[in-house]
PDB file of C-alpha atoms and ligand atoms in Angstrom:
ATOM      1  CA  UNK A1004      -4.231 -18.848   0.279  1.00  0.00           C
ATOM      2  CA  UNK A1005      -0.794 -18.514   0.023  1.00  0.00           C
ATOM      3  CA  UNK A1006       1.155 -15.457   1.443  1.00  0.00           C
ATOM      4  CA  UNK A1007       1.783 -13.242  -1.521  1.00  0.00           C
ATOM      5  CA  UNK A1008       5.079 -10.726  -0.419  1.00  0.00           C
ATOM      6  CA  UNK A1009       4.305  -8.233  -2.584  1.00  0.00           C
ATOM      7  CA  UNK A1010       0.984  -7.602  -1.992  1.00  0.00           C
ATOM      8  CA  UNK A1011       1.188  -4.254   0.408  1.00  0.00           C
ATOM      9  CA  UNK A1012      -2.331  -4.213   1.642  1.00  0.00           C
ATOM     10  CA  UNK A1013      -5.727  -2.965   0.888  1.00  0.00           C
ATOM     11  CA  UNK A1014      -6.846   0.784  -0.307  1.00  0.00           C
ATOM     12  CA  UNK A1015      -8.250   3.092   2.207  1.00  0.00           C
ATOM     13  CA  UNK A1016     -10.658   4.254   0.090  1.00  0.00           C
ATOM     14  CA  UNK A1017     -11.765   1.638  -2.277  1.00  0.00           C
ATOM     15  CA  UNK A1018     -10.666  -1.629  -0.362  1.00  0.00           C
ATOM     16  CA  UNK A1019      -8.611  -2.625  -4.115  1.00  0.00           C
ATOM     17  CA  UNK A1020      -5.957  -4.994  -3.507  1.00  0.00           C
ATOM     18  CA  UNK A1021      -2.541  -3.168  -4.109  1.00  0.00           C
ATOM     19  CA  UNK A1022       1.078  -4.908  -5.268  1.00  0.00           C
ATOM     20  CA  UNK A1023       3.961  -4.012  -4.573  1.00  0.00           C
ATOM     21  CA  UNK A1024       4.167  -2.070  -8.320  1.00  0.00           C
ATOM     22  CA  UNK A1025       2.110   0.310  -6.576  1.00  0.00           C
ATOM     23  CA  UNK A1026       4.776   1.280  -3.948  1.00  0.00           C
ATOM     24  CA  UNK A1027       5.376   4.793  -3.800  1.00  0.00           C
ATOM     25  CA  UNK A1028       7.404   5.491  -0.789  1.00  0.00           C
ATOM     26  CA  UNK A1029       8.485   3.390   2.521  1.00  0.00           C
ATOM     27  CA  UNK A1030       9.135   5.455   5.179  1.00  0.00           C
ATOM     28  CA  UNK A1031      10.172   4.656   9.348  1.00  0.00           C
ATOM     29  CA  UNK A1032       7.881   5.891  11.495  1.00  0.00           C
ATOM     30  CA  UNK A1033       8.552   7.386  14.839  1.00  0.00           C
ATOM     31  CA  UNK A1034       7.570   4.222  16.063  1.00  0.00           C
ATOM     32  CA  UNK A1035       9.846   2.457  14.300  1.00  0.00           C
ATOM     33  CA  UNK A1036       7.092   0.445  12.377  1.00  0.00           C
ATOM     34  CA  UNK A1037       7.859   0.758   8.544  1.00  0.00           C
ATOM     35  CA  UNK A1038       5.235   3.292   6.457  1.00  0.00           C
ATOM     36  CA  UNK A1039       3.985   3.047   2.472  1.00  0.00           C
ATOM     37  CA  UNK A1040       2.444   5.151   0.639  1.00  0.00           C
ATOM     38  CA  UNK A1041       1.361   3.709  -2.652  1.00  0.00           C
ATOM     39  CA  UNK A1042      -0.678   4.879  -5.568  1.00  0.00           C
ATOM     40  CA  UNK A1043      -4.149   2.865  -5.668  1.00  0.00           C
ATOM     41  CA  UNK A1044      -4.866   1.064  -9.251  1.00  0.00           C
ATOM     42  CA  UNK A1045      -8.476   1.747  -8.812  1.00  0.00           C
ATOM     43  CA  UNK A1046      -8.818   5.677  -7.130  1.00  0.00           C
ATOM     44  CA  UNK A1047      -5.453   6.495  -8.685  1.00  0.00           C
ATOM     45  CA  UNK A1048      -4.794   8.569  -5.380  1.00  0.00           C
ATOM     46  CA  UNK A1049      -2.160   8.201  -3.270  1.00  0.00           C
ATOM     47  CA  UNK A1050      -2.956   6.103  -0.129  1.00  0.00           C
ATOM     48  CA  UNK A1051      -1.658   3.949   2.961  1.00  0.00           C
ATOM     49  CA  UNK A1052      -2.288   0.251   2.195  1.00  0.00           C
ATOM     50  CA  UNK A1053      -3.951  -0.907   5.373  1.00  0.00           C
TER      51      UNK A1053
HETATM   52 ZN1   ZN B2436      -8.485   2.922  -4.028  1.00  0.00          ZN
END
């Protein structure tokens, strides 16, 4: 399997596979890790990619 960059991770929810086309917003965290939310193709909710 080759490393696809624009994949942003997997619904919360549903487990769907979501692209980068998804991406919503990317946000710094306190932490300093970066945050997405994204809308899911599948739930059409707004989730995290994990
Ligand atoms: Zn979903």
């Amino acid at each position: 399997m080759t490393p696809d960059e624009s994949y942003l991770g997997r619904c919360p929810e549903c487990g769907e596979d979501i692209s980068e086309a998804w991406l919503l917003v990317k946000y710094t965290k306190d932490n300093g890790e970066t945050g997405i939310w994204a809308e899911c193709p599948n739930c059409e909710d707004v989730v995290a990619p994990e």
